[in-house]
Every structure is written in structure tokens, then in C-alpha cells.
mmCIF file with all atom_site columns, C-alpha atoms in Angstrom:
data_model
loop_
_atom_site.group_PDB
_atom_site.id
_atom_site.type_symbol
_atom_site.label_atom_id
_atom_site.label_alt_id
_atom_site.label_comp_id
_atom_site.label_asym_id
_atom_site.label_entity_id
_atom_site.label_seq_id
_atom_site.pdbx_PDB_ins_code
_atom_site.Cartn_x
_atom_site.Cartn_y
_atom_site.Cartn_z
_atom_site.occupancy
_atom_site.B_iso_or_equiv
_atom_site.pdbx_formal_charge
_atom_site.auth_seq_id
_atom_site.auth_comp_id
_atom_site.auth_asym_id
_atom_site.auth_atom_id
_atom_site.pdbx_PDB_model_num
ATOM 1   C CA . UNK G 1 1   ? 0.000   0.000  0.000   1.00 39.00 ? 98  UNK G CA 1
ATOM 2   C CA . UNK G 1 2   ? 1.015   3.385  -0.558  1.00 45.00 ? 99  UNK G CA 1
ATOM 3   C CA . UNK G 1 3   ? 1.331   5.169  2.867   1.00 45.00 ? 100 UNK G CA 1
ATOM 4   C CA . UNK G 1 4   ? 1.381   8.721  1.019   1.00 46.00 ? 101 UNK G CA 1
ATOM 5   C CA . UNK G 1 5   ? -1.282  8.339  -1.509  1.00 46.00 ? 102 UNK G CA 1
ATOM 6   C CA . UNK G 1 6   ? -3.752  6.916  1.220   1.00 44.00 ? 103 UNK G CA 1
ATOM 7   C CA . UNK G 1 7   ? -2.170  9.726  4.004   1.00 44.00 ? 104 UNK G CA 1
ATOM 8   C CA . UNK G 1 8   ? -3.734  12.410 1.756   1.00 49.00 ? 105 UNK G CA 1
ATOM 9   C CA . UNK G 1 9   ? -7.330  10.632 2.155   1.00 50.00 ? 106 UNK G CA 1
ATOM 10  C CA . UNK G 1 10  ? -7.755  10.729 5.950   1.00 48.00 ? 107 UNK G CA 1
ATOM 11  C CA . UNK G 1 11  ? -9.420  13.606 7.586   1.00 51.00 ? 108 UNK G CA 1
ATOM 12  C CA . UNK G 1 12  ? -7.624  16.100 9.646   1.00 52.00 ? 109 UNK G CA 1
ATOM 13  C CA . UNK G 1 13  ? -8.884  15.159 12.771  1.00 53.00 ? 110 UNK G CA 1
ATOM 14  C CA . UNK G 1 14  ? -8.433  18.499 15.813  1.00 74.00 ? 111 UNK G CA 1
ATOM 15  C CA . UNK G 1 15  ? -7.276  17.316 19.224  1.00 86.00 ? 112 UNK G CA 1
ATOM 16  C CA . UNK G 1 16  ? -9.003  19.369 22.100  1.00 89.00 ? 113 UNK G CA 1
ATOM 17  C CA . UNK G 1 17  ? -6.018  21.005 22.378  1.00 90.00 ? 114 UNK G CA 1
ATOM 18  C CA . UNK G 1 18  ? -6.111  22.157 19.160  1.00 91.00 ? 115 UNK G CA 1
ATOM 19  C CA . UNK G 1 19  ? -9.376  23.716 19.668  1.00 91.00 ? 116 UNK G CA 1
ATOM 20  C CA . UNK G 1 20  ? -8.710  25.217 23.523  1.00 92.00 ? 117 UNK G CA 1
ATOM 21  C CA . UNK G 1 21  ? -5.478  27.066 21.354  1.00 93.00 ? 118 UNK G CA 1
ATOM 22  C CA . UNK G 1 22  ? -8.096  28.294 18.152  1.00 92.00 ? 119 UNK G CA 1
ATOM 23  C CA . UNK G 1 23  ? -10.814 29.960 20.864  1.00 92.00 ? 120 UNK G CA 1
ATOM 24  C CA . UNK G 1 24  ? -7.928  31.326 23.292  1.00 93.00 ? 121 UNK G CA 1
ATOM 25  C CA . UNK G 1 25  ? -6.081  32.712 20.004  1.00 93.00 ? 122 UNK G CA 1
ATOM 26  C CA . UNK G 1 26  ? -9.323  34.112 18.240  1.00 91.00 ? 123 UNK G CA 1
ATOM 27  C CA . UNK G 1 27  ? -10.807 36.196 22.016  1.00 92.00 ? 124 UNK G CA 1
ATOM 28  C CA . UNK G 1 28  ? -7.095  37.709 22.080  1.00 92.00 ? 125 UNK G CA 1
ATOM 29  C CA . UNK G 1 29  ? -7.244  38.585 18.951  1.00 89.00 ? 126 UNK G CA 1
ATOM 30  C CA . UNK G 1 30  ? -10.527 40.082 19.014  1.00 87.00 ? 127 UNK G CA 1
ATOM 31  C CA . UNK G 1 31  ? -9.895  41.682 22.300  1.00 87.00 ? 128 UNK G CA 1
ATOM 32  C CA . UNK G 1 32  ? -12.354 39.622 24.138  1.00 90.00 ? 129 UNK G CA 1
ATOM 33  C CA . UNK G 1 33  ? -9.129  38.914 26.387  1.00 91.00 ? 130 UNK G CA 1
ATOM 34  C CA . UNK G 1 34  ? -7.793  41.635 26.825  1.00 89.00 ? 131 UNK G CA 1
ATOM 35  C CA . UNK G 1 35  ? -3.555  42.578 27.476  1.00 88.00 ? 132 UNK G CA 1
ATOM 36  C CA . UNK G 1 36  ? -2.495  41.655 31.080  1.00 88.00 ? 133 UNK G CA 1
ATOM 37  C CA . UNK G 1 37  ? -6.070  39.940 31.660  1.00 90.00 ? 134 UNK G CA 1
ATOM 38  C CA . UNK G 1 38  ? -5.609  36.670 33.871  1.00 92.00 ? 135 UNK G CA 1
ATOM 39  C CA . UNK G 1 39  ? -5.760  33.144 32.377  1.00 90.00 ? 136 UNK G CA 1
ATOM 40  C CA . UNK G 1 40  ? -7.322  30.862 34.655  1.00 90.00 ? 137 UNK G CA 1
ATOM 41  C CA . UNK G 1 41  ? -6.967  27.483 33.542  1.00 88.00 ? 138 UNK G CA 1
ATOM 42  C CA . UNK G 1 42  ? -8.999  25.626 35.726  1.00 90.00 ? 139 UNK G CA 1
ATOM 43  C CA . UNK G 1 43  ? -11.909 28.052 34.586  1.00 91.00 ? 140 UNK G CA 1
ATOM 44  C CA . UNK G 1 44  ? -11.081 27.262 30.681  1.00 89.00 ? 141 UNK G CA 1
ATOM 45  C CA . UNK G 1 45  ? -11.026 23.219 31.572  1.00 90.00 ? 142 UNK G CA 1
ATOM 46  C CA . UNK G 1 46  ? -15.014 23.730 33.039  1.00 91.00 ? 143 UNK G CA 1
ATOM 47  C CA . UNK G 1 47  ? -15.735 26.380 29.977  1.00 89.00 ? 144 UNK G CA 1
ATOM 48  C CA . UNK G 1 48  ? -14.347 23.503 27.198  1.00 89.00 ? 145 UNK G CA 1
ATOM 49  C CA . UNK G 1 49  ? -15.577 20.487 29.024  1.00 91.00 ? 146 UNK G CA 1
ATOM 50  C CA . UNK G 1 50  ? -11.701 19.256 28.769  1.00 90.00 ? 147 UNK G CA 1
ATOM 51  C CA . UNK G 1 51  ? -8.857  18.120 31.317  1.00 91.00 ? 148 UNK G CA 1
ATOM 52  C CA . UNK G 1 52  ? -6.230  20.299 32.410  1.00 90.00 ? 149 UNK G CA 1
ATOM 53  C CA . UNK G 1 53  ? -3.314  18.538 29.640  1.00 92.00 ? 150 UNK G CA 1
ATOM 54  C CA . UNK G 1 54  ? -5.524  20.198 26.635  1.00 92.00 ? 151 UNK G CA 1
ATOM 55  C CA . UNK G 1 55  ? -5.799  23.480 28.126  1.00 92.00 ? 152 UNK G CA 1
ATOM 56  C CA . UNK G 1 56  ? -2.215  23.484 29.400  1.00 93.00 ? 153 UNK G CA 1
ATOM 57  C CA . UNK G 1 57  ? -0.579  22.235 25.540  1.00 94.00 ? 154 UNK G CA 1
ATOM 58  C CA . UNK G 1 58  ? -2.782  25.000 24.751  1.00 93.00 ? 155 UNK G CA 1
ATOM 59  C CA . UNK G 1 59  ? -1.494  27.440 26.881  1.00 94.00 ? 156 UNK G CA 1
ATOM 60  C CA . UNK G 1 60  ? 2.032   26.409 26.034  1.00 94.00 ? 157 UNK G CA 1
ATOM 61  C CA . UNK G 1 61  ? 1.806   27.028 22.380  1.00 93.00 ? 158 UNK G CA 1
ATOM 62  C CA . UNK G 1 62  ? 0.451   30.423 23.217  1.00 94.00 ? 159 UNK G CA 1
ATOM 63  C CA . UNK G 1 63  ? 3.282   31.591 25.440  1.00 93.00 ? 160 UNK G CA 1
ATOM 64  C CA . UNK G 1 64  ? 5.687   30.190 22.947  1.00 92.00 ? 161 UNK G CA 1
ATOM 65  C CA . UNK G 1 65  ? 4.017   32.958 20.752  1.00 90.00 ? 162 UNK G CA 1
ATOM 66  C CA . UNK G 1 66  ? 4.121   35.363 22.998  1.00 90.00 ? 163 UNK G CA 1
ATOM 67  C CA . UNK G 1 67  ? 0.403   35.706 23.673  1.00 93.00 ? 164 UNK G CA 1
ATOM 68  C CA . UNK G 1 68  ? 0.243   34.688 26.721  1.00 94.00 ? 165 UNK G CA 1
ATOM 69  C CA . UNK G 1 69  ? 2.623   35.512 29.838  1.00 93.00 ? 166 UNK G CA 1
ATOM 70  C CA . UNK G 1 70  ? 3.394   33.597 32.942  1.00 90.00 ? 167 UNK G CA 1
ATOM 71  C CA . UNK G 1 71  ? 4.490   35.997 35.800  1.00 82.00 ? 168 UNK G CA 1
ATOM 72  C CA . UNK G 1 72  ? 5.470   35.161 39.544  1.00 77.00 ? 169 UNK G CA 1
ATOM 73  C CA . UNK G 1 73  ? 2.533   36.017 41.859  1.00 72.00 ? 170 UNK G CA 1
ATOM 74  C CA . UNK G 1 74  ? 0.362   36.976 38.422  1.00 73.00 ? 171 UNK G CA 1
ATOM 75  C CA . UNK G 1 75  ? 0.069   33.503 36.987  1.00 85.00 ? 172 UNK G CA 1
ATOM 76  C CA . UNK G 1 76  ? -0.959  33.491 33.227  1.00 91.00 ? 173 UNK G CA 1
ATOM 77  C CA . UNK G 1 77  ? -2.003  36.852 31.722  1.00 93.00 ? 174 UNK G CA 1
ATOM 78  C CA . UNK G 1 78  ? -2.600  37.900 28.333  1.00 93.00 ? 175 UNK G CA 1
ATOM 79  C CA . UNK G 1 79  ? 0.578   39.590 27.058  1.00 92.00 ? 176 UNK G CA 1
ATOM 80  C CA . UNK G 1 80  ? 0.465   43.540 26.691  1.00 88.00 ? 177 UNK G CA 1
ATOM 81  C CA . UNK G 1 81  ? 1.604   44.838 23.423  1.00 85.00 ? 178 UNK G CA 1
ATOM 82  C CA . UNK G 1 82  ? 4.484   46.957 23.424  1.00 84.00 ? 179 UNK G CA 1
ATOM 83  C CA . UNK G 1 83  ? 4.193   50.029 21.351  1.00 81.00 ? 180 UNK G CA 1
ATOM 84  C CA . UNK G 1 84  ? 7.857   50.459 20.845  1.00 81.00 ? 181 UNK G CA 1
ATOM 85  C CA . UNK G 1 85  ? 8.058   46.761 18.793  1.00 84.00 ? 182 UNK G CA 1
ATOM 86  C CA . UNK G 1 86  ? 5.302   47.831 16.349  1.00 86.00 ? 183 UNK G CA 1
ATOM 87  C CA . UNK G 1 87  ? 7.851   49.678 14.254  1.00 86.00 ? 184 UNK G CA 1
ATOM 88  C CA . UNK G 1 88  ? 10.107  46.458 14.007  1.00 88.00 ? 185 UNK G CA 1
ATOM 89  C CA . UNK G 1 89  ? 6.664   44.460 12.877  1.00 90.00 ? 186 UNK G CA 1
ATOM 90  C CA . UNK G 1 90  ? 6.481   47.298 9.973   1.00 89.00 ? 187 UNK G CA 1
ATOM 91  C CA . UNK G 1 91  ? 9.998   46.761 8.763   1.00 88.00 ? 188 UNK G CA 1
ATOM 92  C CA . UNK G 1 92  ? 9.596   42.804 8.959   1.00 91.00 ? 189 UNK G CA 1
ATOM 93  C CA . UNK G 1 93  ? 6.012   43.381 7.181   1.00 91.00 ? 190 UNK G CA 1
ATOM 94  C CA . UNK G 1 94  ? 8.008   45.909 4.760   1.00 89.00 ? 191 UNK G CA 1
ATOM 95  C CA . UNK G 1 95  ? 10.717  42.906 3.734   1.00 88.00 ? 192 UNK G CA 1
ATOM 96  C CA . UNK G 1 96  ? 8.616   40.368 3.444   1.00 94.00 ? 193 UNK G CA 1
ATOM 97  C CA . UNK G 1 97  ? 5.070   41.696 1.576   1.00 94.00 ? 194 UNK G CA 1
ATOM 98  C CA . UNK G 1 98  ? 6.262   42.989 -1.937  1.00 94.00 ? 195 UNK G CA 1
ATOM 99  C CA . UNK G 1 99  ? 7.758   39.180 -2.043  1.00 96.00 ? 196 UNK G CA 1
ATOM 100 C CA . UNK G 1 100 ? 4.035   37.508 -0.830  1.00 96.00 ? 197 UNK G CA 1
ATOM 101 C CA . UNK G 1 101 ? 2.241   39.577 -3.466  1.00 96.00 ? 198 UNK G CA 1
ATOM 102 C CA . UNK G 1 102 ? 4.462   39.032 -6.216  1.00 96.00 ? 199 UNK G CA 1
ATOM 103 C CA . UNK G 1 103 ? 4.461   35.047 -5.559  1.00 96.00 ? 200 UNK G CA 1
ATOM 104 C CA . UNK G 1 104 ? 0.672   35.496 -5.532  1.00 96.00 ? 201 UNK G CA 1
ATOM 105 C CA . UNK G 1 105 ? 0.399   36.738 -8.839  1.00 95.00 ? 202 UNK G CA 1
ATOM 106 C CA . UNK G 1 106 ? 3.177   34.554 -9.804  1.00 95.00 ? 203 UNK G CA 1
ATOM 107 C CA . UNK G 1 107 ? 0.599   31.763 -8.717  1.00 92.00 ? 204 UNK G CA 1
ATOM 108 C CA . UNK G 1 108 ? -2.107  32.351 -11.124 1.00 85.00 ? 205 UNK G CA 1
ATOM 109 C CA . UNK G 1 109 ? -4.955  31.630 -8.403  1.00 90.00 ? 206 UNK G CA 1
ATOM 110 C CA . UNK G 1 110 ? -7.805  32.355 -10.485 1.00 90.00 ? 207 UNK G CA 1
ATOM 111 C CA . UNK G 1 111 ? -10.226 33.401 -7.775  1.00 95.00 ? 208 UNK G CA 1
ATOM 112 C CA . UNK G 1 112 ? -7.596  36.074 -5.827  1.00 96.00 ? 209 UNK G CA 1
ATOM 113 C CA . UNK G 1 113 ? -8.860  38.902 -7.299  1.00 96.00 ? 210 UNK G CA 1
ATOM 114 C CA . UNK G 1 114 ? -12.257 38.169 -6.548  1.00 96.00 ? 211 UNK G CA 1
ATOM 115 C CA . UNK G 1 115 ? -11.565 37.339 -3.032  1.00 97.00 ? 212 UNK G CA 1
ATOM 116 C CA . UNK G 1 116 ? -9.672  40.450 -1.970  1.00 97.00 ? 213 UNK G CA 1
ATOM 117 C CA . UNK G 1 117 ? -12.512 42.457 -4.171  1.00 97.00 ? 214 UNK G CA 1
ATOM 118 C CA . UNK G 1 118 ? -15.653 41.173 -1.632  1.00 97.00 ? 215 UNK G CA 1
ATOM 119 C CA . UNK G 1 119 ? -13.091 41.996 1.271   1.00 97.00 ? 216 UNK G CA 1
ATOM 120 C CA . UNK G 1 120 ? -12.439 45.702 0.035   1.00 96.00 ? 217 UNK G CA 1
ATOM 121 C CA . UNK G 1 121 ? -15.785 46.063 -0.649  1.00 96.00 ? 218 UNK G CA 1
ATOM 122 C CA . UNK G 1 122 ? -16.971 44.983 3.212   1.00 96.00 ? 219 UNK G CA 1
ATOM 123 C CA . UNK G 1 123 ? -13.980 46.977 4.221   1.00 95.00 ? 220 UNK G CA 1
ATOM 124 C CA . UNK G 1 124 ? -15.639 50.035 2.499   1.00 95.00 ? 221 UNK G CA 1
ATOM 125 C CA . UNK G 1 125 ? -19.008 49.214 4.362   1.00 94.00 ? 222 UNK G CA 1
ATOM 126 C CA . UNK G 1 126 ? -17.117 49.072 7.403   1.00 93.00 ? 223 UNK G CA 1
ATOM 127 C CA . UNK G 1 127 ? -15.581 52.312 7.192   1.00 92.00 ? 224 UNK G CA 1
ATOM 128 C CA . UNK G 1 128 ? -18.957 54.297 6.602   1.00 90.00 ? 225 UNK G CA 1
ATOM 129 C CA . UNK G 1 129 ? -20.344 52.471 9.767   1.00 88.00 ? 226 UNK G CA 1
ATOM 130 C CA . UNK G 1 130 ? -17.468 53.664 11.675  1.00 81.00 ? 227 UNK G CA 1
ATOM 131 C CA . UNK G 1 131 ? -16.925 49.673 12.439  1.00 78.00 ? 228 UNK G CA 1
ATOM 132 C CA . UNK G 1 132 ? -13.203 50.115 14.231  1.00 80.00 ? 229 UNK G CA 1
ATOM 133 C CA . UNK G 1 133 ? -12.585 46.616 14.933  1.00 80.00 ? 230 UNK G CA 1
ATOM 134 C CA . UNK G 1 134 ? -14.532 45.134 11.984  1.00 87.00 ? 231 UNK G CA 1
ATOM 135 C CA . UNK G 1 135 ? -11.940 47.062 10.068  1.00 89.00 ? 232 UNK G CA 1
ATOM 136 C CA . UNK G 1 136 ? -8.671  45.552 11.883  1.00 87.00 ? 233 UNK G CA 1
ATOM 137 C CA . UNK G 1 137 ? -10.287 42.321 10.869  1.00 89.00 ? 234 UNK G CA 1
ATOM 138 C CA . UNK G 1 138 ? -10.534 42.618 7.608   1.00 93.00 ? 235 UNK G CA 1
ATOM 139 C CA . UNK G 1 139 ? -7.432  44.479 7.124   1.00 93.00 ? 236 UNK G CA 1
ATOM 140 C CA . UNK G 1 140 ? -6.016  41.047 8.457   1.00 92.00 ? 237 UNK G CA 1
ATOM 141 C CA . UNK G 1 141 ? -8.070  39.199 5.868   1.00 95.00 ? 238 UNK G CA 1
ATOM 142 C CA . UNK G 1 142 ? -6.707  40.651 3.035   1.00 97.00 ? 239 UNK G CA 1
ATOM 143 C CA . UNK G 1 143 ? -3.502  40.339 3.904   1.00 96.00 ? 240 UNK G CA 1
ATOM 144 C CA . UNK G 1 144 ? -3.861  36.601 5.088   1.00 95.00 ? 241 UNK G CA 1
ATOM 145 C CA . UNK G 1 145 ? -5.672  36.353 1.520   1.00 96.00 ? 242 UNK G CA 1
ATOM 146 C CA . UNK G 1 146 ? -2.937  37.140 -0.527  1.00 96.00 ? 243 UNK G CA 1
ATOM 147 C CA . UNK G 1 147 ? -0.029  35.641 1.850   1.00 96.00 ? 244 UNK G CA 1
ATOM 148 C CA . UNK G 1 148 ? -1.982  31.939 1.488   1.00 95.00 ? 245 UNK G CA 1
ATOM 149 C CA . UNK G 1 149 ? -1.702  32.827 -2.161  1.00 96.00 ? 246 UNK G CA 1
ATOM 150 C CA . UNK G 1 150 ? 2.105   32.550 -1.911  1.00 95.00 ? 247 UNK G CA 1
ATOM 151 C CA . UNK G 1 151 ? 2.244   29.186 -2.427  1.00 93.00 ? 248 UNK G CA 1
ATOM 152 C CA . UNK G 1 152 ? 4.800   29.369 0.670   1.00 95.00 ? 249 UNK G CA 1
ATOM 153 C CA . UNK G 1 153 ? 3.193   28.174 4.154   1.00 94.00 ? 250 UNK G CA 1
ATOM 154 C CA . UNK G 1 154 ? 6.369   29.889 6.114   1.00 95.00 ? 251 UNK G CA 1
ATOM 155 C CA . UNK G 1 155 ? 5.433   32.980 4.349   1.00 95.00 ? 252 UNK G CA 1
ATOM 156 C CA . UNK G 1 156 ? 1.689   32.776 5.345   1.00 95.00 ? 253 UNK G CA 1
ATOM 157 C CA . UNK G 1 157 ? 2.386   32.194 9.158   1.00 93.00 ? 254 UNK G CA 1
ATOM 158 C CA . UNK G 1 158 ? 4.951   34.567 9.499   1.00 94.00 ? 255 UNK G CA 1
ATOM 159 C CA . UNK G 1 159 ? 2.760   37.475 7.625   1.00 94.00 ? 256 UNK G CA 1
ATOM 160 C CA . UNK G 1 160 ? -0.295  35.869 10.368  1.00 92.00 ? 257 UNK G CA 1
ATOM 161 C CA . UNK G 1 161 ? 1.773   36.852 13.221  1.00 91.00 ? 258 UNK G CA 1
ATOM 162 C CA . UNK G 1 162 ? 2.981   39.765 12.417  1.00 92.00 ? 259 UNK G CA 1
ATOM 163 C CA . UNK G 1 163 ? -0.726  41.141 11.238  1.00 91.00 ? 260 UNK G CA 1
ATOM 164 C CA . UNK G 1 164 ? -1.879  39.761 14.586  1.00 90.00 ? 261 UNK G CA 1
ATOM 165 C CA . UNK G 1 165 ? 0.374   41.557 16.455  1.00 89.00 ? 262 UNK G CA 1
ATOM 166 C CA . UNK G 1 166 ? -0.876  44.559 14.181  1.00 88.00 ? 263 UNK G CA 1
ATOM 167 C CA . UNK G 1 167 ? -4.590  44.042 15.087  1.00 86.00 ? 264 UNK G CA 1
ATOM 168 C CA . UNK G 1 168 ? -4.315  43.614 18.785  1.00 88.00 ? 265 UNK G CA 1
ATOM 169 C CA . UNK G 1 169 ? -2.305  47.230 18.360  1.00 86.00 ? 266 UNK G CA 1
ATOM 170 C CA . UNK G 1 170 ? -5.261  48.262 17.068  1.00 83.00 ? 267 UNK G CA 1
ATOM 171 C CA . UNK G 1 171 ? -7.272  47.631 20.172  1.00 82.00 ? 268 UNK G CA 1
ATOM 172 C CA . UNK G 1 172 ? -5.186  49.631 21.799  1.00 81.00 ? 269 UNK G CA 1
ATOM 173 C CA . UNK G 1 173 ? -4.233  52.587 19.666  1.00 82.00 ? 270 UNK G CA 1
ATOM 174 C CA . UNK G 1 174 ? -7.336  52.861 16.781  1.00 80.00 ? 271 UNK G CA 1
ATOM 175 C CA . UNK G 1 175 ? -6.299  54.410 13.341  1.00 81.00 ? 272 UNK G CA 1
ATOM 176 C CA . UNK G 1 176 ? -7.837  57.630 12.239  1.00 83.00 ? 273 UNK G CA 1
ATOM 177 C CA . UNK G 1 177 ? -10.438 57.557 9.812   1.00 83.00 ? 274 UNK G CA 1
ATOM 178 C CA . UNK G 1 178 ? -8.176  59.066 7.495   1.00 86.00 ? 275 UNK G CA 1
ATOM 179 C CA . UNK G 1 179 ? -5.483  56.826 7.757   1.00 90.00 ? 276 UNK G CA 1
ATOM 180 C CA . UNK G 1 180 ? -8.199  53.748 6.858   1.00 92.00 ? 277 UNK G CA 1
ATOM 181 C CA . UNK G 1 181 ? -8.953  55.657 3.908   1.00 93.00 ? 278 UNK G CA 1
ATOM 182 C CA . UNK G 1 182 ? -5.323  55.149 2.855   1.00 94.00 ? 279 UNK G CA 1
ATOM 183 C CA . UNK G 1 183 ? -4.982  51.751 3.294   1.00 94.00 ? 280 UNK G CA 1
ATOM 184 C CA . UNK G 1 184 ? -8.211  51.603 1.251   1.00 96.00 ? 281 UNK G CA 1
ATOM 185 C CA . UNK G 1 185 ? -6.181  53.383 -1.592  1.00 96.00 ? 282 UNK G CA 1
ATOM 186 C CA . UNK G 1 186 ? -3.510  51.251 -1.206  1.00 96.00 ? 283 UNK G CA 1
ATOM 187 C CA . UNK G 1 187 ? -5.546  48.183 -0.658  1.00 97.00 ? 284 UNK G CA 1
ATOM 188 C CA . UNK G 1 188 ? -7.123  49.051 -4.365  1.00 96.00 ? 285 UNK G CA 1
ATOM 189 C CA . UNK G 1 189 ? -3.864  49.912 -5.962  1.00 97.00 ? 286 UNK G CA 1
ATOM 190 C CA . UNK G 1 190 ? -2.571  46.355 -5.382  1.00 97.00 ? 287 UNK G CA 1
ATOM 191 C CA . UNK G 1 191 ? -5.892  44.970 -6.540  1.00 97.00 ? 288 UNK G CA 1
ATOM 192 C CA . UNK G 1 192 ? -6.335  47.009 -9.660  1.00 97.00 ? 289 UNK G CA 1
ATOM 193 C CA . UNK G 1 193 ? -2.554  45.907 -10.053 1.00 96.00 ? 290 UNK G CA 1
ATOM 194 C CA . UNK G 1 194 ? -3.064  42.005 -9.952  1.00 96.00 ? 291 UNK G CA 1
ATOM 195 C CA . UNK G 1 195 ? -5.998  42.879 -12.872 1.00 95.00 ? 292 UNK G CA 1
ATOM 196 C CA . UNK G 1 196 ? -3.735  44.729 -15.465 1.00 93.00 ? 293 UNK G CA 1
ATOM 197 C CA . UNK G 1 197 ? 0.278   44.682 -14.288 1.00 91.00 ? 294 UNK G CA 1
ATOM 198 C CA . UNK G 1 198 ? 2.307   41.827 -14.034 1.00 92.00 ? 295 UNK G CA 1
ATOM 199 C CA . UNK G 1 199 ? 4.275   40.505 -11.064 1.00 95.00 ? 296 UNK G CA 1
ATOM 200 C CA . UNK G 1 200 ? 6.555   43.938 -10.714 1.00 96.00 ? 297 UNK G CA 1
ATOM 201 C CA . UNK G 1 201 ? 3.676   45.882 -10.669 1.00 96.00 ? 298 UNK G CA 1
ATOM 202 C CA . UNK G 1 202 ? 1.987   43.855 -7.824  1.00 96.00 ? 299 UNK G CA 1
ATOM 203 C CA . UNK G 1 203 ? 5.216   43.845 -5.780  1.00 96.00 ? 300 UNK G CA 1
ATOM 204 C CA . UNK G 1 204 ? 5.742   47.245 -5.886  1.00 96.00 ? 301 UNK G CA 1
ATOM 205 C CA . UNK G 1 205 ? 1.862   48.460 -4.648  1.00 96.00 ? 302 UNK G CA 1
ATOM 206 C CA . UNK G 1 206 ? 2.328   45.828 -1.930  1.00 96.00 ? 303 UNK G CA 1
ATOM 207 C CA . UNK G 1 207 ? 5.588   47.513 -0.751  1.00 94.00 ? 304 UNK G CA 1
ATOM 208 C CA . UNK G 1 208 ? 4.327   50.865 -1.991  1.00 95.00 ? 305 UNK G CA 1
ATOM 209 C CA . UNK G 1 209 ? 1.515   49.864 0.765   1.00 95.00 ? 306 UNK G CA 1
ATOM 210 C CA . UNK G 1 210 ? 3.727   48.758 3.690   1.00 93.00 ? 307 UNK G CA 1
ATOM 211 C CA . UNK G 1 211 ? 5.940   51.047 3.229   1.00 92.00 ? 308 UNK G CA 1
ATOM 212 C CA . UNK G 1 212 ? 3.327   54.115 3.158   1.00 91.00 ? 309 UNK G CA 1
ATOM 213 C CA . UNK G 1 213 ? 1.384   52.762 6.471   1.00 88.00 ? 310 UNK G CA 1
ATOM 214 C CA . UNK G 1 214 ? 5.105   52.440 8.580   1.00 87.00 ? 311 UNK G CA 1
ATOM 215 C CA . UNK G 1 215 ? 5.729   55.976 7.813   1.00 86.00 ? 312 UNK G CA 1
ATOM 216 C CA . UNK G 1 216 ? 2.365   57.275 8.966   1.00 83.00 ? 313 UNK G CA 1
ATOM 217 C CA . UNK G 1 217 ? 2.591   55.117 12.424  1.00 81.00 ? 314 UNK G CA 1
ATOM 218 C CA . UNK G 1 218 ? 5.880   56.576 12.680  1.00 78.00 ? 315 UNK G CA 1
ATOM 219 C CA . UNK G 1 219 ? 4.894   60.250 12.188  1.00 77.00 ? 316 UNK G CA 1
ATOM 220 C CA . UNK G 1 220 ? 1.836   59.152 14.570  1.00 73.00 ? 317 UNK G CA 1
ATOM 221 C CA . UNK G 1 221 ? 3.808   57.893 17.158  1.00 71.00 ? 318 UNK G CA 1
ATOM 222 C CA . UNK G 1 222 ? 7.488   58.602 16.930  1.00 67.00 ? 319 UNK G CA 1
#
């Protein structure tokens, strides 16, 4: 029998681990938990229905992403976000994204465009209904959108943290409804320039992009 061929047939099956670390991971990054709020682990065993070795493999994988904290006397808190590391996430974003969206136009994924089109468009919706966080979200979308497009896993995760990292920002320190506006430019320049440019062209309004939103959080907070 070939192991491989019949590997790619059985389902993915979640351990409850697995799903403790998708619901801790989505409240932080919604702000549900917020920074330096206390993780009490018996309490998320009785909220899951699951023993303490889920929740604490959980919990593990967290802290090894820096979401979670363990402090003497504090136990487990949600980890603040340090203003001062937000400009390092914008030059890592800055080095990495005009090489994500070229690969994703290199990749011919037919239904891209499409995608990031409906996500612009809610984005737009968003921003008339003053919808702060639904706007961080989507923001995220996009850009997960066109890193899974990369073809490259190691290029999708890293741009998920680092947007992550962005969005719970966000809950801290909201944009101005001006500066949404200009990633909405931006947002449609790279768009417009997957329909009609090639690969360069894409690159270049991705770092064009980047590059444009690091220098506004740096004039904002220097």
C-alpha cells in the first residue's frame, strides 16, 4: 500500500487542544481577552468540558508565541503589546510583503482577485459604519488572503503573526479615519494591479503599501 497516496485521504482530525489554542487565540485577537487579563486554567477546563493537559498544551503554544505571559505572583495573563516593537513588525512586514504579493500573482490563483474584491468592498461598508474593529479584521483578511496565495506556508504564518500583532495594536491605539482611507487606496492599488500589471507591478503596490502605512505610524507615534 502506498502510505502517502492513502495519508492524503484521511481527515484532519483536531485534538481538544487544538481547539482550547483556536478559541484562546481568536478572544485575544478580538480583544475579548484583553492585554495583562488573567488566564485561569482551571476556569477554561469547566468552559471547554476538557482536562487540564488540553488546556495546558494549549497554553504552552500560546506563550511560545508570545500571547500569553506567565508571571510570579500573576500567573498566566494575556501579554500587553508593546508600542515600541510595532515599528520592528512594519519593517519585517516591509521585507517580506512585496515578495508575498508578487508570488501570488506569480501563482495564477484564479479566484484572488475576486476574493480580496468582496473583502475591500466589506472593508468600504465598514468604514462608513465607523466599524473600528470590523476594520482591523478585515485588514487582516486581506492580507492573510494574498499571503496563502504565496504558495509558501512559512510565508503565510509569518505574515499571520505579524498582522496579529498589528490588530491587537489596534485595540489599543485605533487608526484615524483618514489613515483607513489610505490603506483603502492602497488596498485598491494592489488589486487594480493584480488585474492589469504583471508581477513587478503587484510587488511594488504591496511595498508601496507597507511602506506608506510604517511611515504614517511613525509620524503618529514617533
Amino acid at each position: 500500500m502506498n502510505a502517502q497516496k492513502w495519508a492524503g485521504r484521511l481527515p484532519v482530525v483536531r485534538s481538544k487542544a487544538d481547539l482550547v489554542y483556536d478559541s484562546l487565540r481568536a478572544a485575544i485577537a478580538s480583544g475579548e481577552l484583553r492585554p495583562g487579563e488573567r488566564i485561569n486554567m482551571e476556569e477554561l477546563g469547566r468552559t471547554f468540558g476538557v482536562s487540564k493537559i488540553p488546556v495546558r498544551e494549549a497554553v504552552k503554544r500560546l506563550e511560545s508565541e508570545n500571547l500569553l505571559t506567565s508571571r510570579v505572583h500573576a500567573g498566566m495573563t494575556v501579554t500587553a503589546v508593546d508600542p515600541d516593537e510595532i515599528r520592528g513588525v512594519y519593517l519585517a512586514r516591509q521585507a517580506i510583503e512585496g515578495l508575498v504579493a508578487r508570488l501570488a500573482a506569480e501563482g495564477g490563483d484564479a479566484s484572488l482577485v475576486d476574493d480580496l474584491a468582496v473583502i475591500h468592498e466589506a472593508m468600504r461598508r465598514a468604514l462608513e459604519d465607523g466599524g473600528e474593529q470590523a476594520l482591523s479584521r478585515l485588514n487582516t483578511d486581506f492580507h492573510r488572503r494574498l499571503a496563502a496565495a504565496s504558495g509558501y506556508r512559512v510565508l503565510a504564518d509569518v505574515t499571520e503573526q505579524l498582522l496579529l500583532t498589528i490588530q491587537r495594536y489596534r485595540l489599543i491605539i485605533p487608526r484615524e479615519h483618514a489613515d483607513w482611507r489610505s490603506v483603502l487606496a492602497e488596498h485598491d492599488a494592489v488589486i487594480e494591479a493584480l488585474r492589469t500589471g504583471g508581477p513587478d507591478a503587484v510587488a511594488e503596490a504591496a511595498r508601496a503599501h507597507t511602506t506608506s502605512q510604517a511611515r504614517r505610524e511613525a509620524r503618529a507615534h514617533p
